[in-house]
Structures are given as C-alpha cells and as structure tokens.
Tab-separated table of C-alpha atoms in Angstrom:
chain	number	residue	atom	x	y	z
A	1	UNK	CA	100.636	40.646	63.903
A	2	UNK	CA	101.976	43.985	63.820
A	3	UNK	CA	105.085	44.772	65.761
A	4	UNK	CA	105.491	48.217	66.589
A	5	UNK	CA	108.200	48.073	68.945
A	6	UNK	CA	109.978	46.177	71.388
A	7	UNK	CA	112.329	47.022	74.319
A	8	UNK	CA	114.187	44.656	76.661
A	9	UNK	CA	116.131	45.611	79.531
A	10	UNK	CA	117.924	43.105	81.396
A	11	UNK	CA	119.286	43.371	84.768
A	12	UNK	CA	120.971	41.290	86.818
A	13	UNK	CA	121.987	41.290	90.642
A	14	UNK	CA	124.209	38.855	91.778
A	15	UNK	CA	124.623	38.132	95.041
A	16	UNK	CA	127.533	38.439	97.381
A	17	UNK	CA	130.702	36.464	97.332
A	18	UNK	CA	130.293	33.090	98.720
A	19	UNK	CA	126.594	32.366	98.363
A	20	UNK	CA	125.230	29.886	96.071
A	21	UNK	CA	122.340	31.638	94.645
A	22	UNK	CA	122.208	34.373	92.281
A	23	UNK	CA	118.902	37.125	92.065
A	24	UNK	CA	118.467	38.368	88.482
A	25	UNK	CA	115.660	40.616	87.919
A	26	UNK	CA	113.447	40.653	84.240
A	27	UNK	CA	111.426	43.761	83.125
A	28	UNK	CA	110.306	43.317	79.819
A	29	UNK	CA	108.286	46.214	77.965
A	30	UNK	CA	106.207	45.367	75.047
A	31	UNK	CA	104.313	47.747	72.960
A	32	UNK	CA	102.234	45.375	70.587
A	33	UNK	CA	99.352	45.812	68.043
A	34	UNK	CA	97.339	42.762	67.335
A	35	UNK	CA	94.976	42.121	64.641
A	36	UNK	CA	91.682	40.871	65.930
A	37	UNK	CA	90.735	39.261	63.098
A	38	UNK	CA	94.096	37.566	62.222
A	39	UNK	CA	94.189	35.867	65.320
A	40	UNK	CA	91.358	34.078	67.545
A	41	UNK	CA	92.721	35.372	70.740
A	42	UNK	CA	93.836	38.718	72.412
A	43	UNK	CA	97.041	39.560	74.941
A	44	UNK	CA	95.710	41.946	77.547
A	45	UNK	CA	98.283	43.758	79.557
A	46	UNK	CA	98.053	42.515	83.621
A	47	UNK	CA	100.155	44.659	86.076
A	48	UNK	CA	103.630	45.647	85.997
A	49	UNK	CA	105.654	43.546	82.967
A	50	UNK	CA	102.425	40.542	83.418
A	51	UNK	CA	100.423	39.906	80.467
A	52	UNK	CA	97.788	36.840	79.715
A	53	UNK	CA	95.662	35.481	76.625
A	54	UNK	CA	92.352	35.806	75.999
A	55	UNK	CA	90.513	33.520	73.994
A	56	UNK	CA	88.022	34.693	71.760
A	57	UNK	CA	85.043	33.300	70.395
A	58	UNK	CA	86.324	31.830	67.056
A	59	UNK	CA	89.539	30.441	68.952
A	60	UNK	CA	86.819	28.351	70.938
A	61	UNK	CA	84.761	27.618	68.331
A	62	UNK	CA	87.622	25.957	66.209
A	63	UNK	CA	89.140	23.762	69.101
A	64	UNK	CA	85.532	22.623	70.003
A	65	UNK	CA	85.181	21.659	66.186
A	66	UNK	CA	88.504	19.952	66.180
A	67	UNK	CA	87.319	17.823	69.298
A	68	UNK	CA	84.037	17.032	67.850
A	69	UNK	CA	85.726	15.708	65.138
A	70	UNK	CA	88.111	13.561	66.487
A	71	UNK	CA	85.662	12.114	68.823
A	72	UNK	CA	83.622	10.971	65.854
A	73	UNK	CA	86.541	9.226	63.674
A	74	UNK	CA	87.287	7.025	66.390
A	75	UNK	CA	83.387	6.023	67.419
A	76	UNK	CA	83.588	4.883	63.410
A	77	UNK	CA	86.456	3.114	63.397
A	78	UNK	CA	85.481	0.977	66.736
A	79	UNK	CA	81.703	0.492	65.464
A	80	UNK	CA	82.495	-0.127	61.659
A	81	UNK	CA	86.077	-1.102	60.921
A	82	UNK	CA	87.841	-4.751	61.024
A	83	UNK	CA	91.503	-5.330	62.080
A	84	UNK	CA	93.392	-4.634	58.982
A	85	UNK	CA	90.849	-2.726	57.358
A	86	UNK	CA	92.035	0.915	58.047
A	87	UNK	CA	92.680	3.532	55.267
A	88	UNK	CA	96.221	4.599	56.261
A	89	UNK	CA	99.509	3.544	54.748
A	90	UNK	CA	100.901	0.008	57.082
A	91	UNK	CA	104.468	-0.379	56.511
A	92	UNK	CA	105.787	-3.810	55.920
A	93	UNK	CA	107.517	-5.755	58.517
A	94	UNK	CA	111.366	-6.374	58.385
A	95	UNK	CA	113.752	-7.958	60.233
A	96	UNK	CA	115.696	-5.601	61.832
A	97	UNK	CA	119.098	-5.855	63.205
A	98	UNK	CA	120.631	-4.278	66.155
A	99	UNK	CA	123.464	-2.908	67.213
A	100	UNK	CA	124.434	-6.362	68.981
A	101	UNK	CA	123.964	-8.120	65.502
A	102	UNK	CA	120.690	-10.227	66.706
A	103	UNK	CA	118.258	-10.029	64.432
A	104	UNK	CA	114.482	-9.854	65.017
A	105	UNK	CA	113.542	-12.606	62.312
A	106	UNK	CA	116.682	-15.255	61.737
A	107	UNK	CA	114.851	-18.500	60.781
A	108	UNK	CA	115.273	-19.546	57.301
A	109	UNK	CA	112.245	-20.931	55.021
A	110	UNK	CA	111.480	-24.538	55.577
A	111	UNK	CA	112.040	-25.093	52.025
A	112	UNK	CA	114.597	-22.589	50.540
A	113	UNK	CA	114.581	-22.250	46.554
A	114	UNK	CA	118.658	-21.522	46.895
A	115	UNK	CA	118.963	-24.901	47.943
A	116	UNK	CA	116.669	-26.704	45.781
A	117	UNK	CA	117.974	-25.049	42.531
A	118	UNK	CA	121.864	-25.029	42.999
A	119	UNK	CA	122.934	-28.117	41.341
A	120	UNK	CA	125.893	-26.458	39.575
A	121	UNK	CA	127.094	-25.840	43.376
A	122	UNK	CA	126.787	-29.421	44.104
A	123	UNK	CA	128.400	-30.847	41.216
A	124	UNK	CA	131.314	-28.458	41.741
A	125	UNK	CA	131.611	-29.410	45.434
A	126	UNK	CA	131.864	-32.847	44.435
A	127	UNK	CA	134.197	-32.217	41.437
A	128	UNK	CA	136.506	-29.424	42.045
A	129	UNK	CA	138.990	-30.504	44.657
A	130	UNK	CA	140.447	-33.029	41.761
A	131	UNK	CA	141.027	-30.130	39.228
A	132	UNK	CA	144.558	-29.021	39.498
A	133	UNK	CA	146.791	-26.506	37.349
A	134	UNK	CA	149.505	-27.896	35.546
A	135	UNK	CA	152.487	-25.211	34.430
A	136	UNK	CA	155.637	-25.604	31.623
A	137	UNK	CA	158.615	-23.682	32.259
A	138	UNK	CA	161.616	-23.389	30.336
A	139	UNK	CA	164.859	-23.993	32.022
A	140	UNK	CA	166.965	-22.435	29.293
A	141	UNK	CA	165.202	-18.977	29.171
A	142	UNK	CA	164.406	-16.680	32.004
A	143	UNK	CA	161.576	-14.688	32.971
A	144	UNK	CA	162.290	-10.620	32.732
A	145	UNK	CA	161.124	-9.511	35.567
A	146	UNK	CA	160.820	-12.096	37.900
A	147	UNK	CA	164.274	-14.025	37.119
A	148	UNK	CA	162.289	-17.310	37.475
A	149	UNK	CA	162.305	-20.232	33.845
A	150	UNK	CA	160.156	-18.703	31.524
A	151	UNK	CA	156.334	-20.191	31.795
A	152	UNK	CA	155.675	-21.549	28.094
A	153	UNK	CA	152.638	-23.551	28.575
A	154	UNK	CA	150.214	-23.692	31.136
A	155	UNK	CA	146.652	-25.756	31.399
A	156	UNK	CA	144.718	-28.003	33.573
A	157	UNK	CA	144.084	-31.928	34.541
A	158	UNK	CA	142.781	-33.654	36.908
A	159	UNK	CA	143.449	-36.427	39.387
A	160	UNK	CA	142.320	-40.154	38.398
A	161	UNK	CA	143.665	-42.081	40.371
A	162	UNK	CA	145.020	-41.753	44.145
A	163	UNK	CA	148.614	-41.752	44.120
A	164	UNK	CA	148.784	-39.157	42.073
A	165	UNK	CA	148.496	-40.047	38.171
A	166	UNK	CA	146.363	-36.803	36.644
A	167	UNK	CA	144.650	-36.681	33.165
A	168	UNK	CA	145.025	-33.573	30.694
A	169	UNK	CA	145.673	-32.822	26.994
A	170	UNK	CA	148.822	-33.902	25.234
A	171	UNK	CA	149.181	-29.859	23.968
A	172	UNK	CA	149.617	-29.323	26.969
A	173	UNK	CA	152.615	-30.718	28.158
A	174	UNK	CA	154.143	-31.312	25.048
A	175	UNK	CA	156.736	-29.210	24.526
A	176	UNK	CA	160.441	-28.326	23.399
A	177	UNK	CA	163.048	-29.954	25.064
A	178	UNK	CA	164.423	-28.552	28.257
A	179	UNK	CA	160.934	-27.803	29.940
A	180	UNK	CA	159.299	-28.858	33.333
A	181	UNK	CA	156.204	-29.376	34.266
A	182	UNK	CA	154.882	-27.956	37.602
A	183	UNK	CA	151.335	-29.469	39.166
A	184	UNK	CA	149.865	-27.218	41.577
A	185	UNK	CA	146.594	-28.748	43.331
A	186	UNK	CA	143.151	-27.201	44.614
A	187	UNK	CA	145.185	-26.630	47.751
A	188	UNK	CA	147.628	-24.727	47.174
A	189	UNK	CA	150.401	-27.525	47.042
A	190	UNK	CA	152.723	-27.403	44.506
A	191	UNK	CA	154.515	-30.666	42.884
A	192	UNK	CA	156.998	-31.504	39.944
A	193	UNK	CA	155.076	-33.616	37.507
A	194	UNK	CA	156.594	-36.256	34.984
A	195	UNK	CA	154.888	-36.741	31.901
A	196	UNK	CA	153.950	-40.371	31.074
A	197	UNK	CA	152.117	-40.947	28.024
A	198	UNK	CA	151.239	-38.981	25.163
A	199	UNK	CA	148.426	-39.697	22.381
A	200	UNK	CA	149.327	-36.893	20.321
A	201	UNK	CA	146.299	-37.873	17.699
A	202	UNK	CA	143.654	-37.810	20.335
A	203	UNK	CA	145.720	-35.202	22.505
A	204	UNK	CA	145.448	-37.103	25.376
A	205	UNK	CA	148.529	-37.150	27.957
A	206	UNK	CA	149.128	-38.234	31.899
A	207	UNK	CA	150.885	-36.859	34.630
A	208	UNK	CA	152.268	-38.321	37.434
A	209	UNK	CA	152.869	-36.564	40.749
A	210	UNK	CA	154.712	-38.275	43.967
A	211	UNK	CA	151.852	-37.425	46.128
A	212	UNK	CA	149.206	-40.674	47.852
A	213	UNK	CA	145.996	-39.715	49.159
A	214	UNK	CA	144.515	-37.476	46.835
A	215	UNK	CA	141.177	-36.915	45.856
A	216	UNK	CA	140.227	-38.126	42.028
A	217	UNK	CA	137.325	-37.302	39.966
A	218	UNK	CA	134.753	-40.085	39.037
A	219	UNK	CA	134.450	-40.948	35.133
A	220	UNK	CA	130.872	-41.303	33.180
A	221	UNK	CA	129.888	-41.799	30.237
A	222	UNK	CA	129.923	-39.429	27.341
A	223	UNK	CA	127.926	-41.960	25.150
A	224	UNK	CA	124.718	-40.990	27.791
A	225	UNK	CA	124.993	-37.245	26.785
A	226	UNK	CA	121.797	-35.742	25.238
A	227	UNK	CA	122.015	-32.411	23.503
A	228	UNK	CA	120.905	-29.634	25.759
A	229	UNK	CA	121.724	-31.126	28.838
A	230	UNK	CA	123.877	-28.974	31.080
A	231	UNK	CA	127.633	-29.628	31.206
A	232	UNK	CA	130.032	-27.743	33.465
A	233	UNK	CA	134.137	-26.584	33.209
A	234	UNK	CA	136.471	-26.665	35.548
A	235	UNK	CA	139.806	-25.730	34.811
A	236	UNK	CA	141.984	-22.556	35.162
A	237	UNK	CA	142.237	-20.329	32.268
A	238	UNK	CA	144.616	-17.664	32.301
A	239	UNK	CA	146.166	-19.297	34.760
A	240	UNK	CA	143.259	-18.197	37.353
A	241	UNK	CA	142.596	-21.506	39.134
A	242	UNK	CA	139.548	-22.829	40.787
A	243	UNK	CA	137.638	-21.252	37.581
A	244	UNK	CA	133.521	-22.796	37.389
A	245	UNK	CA	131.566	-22.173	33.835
A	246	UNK	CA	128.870	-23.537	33.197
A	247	UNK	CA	126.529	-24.317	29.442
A	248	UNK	CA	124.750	-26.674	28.116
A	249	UNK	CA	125.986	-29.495	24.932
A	250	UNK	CA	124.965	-28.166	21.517
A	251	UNK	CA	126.340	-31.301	20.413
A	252	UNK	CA	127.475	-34.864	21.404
A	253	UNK	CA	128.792	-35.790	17.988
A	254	UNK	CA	130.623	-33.472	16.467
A	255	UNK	CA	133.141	-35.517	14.084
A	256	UNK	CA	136.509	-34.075	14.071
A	257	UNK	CA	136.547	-33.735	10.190
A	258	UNK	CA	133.812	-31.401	10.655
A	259	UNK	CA	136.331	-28.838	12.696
A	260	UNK	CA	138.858	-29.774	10.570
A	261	UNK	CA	141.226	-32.387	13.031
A	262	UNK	CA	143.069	-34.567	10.816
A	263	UNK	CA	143.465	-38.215	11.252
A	264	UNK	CA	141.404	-37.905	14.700
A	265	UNK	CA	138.275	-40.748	14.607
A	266	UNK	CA	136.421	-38.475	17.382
A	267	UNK	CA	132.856	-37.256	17.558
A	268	UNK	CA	133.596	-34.282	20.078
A	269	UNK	CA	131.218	-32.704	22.238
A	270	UNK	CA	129.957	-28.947	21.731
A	271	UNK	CA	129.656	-26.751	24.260
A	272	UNK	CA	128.995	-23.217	25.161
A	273	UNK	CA	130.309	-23.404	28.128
A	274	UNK	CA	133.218	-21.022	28.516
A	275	UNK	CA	136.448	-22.354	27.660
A	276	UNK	CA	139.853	-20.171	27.283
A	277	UNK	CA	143.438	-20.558	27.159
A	278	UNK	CA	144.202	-22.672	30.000
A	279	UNK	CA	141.275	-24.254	30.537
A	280	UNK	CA	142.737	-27.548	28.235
A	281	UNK	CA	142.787	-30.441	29.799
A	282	UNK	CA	140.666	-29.477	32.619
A	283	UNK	CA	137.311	-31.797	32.894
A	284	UNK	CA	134.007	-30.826	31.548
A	285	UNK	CA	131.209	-32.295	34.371
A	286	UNK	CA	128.036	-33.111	33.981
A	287	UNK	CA	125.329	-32.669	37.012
A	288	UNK	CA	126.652	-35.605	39.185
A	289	UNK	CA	129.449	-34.329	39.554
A	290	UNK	CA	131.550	-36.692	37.229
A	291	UNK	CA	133.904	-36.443	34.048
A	292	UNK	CA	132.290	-36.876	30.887
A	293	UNK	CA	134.431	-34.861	28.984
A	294	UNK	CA	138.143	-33.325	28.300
A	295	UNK	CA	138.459	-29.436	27.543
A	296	UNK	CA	139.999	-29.668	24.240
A	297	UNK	CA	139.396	-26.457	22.218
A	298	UNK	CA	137.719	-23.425	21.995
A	299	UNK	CA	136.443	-21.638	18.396
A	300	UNK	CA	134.704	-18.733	19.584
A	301	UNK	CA	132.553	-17.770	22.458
A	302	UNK	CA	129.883	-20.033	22.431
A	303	UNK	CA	131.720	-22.699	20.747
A	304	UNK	CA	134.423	-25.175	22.433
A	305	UNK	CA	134.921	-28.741	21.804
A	306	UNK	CA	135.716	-31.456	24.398
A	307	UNK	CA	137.087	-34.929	23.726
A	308	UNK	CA	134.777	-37.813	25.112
A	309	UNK	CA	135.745	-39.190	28.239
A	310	UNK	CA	134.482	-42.586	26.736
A	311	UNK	CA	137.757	-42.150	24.063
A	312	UNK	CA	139.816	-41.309	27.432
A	313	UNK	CA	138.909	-44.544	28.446
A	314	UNK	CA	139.854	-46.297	25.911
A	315	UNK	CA	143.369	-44.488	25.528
A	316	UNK	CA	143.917	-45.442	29.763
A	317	UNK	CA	143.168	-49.103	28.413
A	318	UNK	CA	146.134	-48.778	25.893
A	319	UNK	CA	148.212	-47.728	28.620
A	320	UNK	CA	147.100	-50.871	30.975
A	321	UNK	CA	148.085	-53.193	27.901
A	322	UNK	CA	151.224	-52.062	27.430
A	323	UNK	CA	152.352	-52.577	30.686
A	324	UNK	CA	152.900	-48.794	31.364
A	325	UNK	CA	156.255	-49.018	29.240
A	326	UNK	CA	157.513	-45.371	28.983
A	327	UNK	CA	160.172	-43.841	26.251
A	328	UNK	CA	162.747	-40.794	25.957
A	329	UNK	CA	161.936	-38.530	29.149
A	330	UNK	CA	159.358	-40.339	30.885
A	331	UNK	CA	156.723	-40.115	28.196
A	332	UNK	CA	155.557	-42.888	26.118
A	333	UNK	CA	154.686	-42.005	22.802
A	334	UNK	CA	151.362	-43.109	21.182
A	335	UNK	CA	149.072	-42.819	17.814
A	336	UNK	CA	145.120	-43.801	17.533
A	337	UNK	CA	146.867	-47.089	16.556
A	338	UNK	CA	148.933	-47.590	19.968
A	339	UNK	CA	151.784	-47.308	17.753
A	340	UNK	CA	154.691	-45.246	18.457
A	341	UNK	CA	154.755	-41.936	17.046
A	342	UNK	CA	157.337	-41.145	14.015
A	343	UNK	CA	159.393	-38.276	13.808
A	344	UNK	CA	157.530	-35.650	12.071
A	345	UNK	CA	157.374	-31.563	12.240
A	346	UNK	CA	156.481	-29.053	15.260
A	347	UNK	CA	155.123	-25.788	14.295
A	348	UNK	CA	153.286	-25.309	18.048
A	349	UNK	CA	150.239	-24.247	16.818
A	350	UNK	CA	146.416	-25.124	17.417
A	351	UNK	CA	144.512	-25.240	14.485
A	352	UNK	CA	140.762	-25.180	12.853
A	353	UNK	CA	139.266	-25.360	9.590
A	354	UNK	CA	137.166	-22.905	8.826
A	355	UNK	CA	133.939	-24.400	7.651
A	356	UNK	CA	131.023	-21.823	5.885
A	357	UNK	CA	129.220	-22.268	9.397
A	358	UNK	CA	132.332	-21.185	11.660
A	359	UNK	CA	133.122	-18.336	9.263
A	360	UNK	CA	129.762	-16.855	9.154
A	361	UNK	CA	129.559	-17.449	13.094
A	362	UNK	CA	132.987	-15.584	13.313
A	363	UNK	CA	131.672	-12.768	11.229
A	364	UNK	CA	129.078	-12.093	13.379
A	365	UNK	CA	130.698	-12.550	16.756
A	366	UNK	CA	134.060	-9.797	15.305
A	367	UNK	CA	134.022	-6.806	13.796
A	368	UNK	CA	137.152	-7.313	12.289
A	369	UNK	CA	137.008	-10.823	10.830
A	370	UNK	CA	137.486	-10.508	7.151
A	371	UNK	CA	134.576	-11.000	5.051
A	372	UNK	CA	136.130	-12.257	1.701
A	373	UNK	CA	137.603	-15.312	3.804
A	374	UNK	CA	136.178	-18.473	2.297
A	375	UNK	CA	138.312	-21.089	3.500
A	376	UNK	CA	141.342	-21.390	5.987
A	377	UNK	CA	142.225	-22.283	9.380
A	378	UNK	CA	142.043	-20.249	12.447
A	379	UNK	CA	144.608	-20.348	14.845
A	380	UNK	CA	143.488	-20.797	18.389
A	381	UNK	CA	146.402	-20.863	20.507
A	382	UNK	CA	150.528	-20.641	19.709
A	383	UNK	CA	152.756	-22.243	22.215
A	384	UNK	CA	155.520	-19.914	23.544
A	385	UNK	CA	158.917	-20.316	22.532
A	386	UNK	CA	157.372	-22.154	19.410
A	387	UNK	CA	158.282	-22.117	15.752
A	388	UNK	CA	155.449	-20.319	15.110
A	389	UNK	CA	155.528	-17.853	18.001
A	390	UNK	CA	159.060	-16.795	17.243
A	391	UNK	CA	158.095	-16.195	13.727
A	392	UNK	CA	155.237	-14.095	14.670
A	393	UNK	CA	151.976	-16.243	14.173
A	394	UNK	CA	149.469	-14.971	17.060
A	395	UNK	CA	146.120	-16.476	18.277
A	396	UNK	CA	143.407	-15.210	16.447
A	397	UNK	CA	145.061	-15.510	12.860
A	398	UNK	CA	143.725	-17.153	9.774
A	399	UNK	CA	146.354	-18.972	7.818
A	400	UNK	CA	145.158	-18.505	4.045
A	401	UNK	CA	148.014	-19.665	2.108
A	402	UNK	CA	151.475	-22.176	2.633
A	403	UNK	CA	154.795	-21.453	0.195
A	404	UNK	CA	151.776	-20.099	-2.311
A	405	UNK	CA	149.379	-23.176	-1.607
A	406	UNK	CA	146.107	-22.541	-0.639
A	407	UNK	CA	145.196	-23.837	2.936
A	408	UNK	CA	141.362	-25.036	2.582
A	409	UNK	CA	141.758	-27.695	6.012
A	410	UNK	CA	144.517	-28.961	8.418
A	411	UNK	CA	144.838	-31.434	6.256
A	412	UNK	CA	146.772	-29.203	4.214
A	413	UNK	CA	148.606	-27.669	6.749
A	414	UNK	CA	149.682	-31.530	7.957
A	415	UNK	CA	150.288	-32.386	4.228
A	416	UNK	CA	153.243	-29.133	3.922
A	417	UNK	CA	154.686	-30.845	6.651
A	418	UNK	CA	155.057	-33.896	5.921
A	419	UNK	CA	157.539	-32.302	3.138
A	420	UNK	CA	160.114	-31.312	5.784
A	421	UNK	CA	160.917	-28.500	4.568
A	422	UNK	CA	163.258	-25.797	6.388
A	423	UNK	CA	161.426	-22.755	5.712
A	424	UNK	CA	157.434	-22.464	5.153
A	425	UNK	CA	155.943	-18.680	4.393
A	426	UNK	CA	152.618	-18.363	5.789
A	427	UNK	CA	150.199	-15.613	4.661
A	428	UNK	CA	147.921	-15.235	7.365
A	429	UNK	CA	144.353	-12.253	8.017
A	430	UNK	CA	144.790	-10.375	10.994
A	431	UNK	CA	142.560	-7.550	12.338
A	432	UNK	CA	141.528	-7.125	8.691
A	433	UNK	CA	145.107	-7.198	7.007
A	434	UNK	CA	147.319	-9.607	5.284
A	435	UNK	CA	150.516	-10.261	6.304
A	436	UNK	CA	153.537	-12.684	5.161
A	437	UNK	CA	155.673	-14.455	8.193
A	438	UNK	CA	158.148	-17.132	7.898
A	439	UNK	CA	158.273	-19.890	10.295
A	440	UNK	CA	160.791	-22.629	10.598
A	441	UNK	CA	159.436	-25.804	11.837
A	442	UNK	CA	161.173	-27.987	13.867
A	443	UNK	CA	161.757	-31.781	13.526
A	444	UNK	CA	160.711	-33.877	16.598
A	445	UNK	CA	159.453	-37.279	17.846
C-alpha cells in the first residue's frame, strides 16, 4: 500500500446550552494509491467523504478455497476418526482450585502409597511423646549473657515408668558437685529431676521426676535384632528436641573391647543412624515403636553405638533387688558387679580407641585427620566445666601420649589414673597439629 497523503479535518458543533445532545460533523479526505496486485481487493471512492471495497477475483478465490477446505477436514474427522484419536495436542486434566478454595478433584486414592510406606511415622507416633530432654546446670557459675546457672551437660531419656522415673546415660547426669538437673518433656513442661542410680560401667543412670500420669515407652528385646534391620533415634541433640533419625543396625554385637570401653561386658549395637551431642541417653526404636536400645556414643557419621536395652534390663533388676537404696545426693552408686563404686579419678571426657578400621574410616570421612596416627583414642565429647575442658582438651582430639606414655586403648588412659596423680600432660592431634595440655584430674566417688 502506498500512502501518498492523508488529510483530516475535524469539526465539531456543539449544540446550545442546556441540550443533551451534541452534533459533530466528520469530513475525512483521503488521497490513496493501492497496489492491485498486493492486495485482492480495491477501495473505490462513493460520494462526498464515502468510500467501499471491492473484492476482486483472487480475494474470492482464496476465501472460497479456505471454505472448501474446512468443510472437508471436518467430513474426515466425523467419517474416519474415533474419540480420542485426533492429531492435536490434549492437555492433561488437573484439579483446579478456585478462588473459594474448592477444588475440582479432592478425593484421595483408595490405597495411598504415603500411608502404606510410612512406618518410621508410626513408630515415632507411638514412641516420641516418652522422649524428654534432660539439662545440667551449674549453680556456682553463671551464664554471660543470659545471667541464668551455666548449662554443663545436656542429653536425653525417656519415661519408663508412669510416675515419672526416666531412663538415660550415667554421662549424662554425672557431674561435678553443685549441679541440677532440669527434665523438660515432649510438652513443653519443665521439671527438677533427682538422680537415682548410676552404673557408671555400663553408663546407665535414672531420673526421677514428681510428675503421675505420664506416658512411658515400651521395652523389646535387643537380643531379636538382625543386622540391617531399621532402627530409629529419638533424642535431642544440640539441645533441639523432638529430633527423629532414622538407619539401619550394621551390627548387633559389637563387643566393647572392640571400641575400646574398658571393663564394660557389652556387645553394643551399630548404627548409622544419626547420633550427636545430646542425643545420649535418648532411645534407639525399632519399627514397633519400642526401645531396643540406649544412645550411647557416636564415632563418626555413620557410626554410633547404643547399649542393649536387654543390659538395661538387667541393670533395672539390680535396682529392684536392692530395694531402691540410694547414697550421697540421691544417687546410688553401682559397678557391673552391683557393687558400690570406689573413689577413683574424673577427667570428664568420652573416649574411643582407635582401632586400624576406625582410623582408616576417619581418614576418609576428614580431611584433616592425621595420617601417621596408628593408635590412640579419640575424644568424642568433653563435659563443661571439666578437668579436661578447663585444660583445653576439645571434641574431636586424639590423645597420643600420657606423662610420655603411649596411649594405644582406654585401657591406658584408665590405667594413668588409677595412679592418682595431680598433674597428667596429654599430647593430643588436632586439625593436623600436635599440641601439649595439662589437665588436672579430679578425685571423686
């Protein structure tokens, strides 16, 4: 189209005040120059400012074409095609919502796979609401910033019987003098807890709470374990409670000399279930729901230990035989034996040996491990307020050498203490360097 020149003039006549309708007047002069053969049609000028299209022969030739052909698409499709045979795209239905919330398709599957398949979920449901978090405070020392005792300790339990008498791990209420122990439940609820018995050896402890009613957590049996089953912990590490991991058992009989635990007759379960610092004591579940296990230790990820809940048992029964007799501050005092524990030192430290397999697994797993380490122990967690915390010994070290003495197990670490000695210097790796700190134990019951 070729568009010489176009001119509009515009007037407009109103009419007078106070009527409601308005005259406006439109001349509109075109001068135009159309292509014939650009266009299939031709504007032909009709009186004064009028103008009208002509069609042309090719105009009418191509509409008459485009008719033709749609006519004979759908004759095809109604003489040749099924339902649901058609070549175009069909998009897929959806249930939409609207803008009242309703949607178009609500009902669930008969049979949904979310139900079927979440057995963690229901062994959780059943087991949780007997997990609780159990805190030590110091009474002496005060908290920086929030002016409250000083938390020292902190780990999990859970509730065995009704009115209120919670199993956990001796490490984790043991502690120095001075200290409290707070219980707070699934709930919310917080209560002061006593500590009743302690089997340092097996590191098995309870705590009572004043509280009736509660929910408990149903014991199994650890001897029915089979290696790969899956196992799940409950507890609340880093303080973070209502924590769920879940794994299966690498191992059902894992004897302590094997990690190293001296004078412990315990074939500890394996896990790789995820188990951190305050996690201990909390209960490791199998698929019904019930305890088969204690949350002892962790090594690295992938490998924490558990005590039986089958060597639980038997510690409650020493308990029941003795009558529930309790010494110094509430807490009676037991070895593997039942006998009361002797006076011995407190360096507030837990400890593995280092076998070849845990060093090469460490290796792997950090960067920074050392890899002329051929014996040791690792330290896995250092109480606060401890000997060994206030001489510097963090989680994570590997204690190499005592006063000079190379450390090859616990053993030897138990065997340096046994000497009573005031002052012990401990060479320990860390982060790929060696360092000397001195620690002074501390002599306890």
């Amino acid at each position: 189209m070729l568009l010489s020149q176009v001119r509009t003039r515009l007037s407009c006549r109103l009419a007078p005040v106070g009527s409601y309708h308005a005259q406006c007047t439109v001349r509109l002069q075109q001068q135009q120059q159309y292509s014939d053969h650009d266009r299939g049609y031709r504007r032909s000028k009709q009186g004064d400012g009028e103008s009208r299209w002509n069609a042309t022969p090719r105009s009418i030739a191509t509409l008459s074409g485009a008719v033709l052909g749609m006519l004979s698409y759908f004759t095809y499709q109604r003489t040749h095609c099924q339902p649901g045979d058609y070549a175009f795209f069909q998009l897929p239905r959806v249930a939409a919502i609207g803008l009242t919330g309703d949607s178009v398709d609500t009902v669930a599957p008969a049979s949904s796979r979310r139900k079927e398949l979440n057995f963690i979920a229901d062994a959780v449901e059943v087991s949780a609401p007997a997990v609780v978090y159990i805190e030590i405070r110091d009474t002496q020392r005060v908290d920086y910033y929030t002016r409250e005792p000083l938390t020292v300790s902190n780990g999990s339990g859970f509730i065995i019987e009704p009115d209120g008498l919670i199993l956990t791990n001796a490490h984790v209420v043991v502690s120095q003098p001075y200290t409290v122990v707070t219980v707070r439940l699934q709930d919310g609820r917080t209560f002061p807890g006593v500590v009743e018995h302690v089997d340092q050896r097996s590191d098995l402890a309870t705590v009572r709470i004043q509280c009736s009613g509660l929910p408990t957590l149903r014991m199994g049996r650890s001897s029915d374990l089979r290696v790969g089953e899956f196992v799940i912990a409950l507890g609340s590490p880093l303080a973070l409670s209502n924590t769920v991991t879940a794994g299966v058992v690498s191992s059902t009989h894992r004897a302590s000399e094997e990690i190293g635990l001296r004078g412990r007759d315990i074939n500890y379960i394996q896990t790789d279930a995820a188990i951190t610092f305050g996690n201990s004591g909390g209960p490791l579940v199998n698929l019904d729901g019930e305890a088969i296990g204690i949350n002892s230790m962790k090594v690295t990820a992938g490998i924490s230990f558990a005590i039986p809940i089958d060597h639980a048992k038997e510690f409650l029964k020493r308990i029941a035989e003795s009558g529930g007799e309790k010494t110094g501050r509430g807490a009676g005092v037991f070895g593997s034996d039942g006998a009361k524990g002797r006076s011995k030192q407190y360096l507030g430290i837990t400890m593995l040996t280092l076998t070849p397999d845990i060093i090469g697994e460490l290796q792997r797993r950090s960067p920074t491990f050392p890899a002329n380490v051929r014996s040791g122990i690792l330290v896995w967690k250092v109480i606060r307020g401890s000997p060994a915390h206030a001489g510097g010994i963090s989680p994570g070290d590997v204690i190499t050498h005592i006063n000079g003495t190379e450390i090859k197990s616990s053993n030897d670490v138990y065997d340096i203490l046994a000497l009573q000695l005031p002052l012990l210097t401990i060479t320990v790796f860390r982060d790929g360097e060696t360092l000397t700190v001195k620690v002074s134990p501390v002599t306890h019951r």
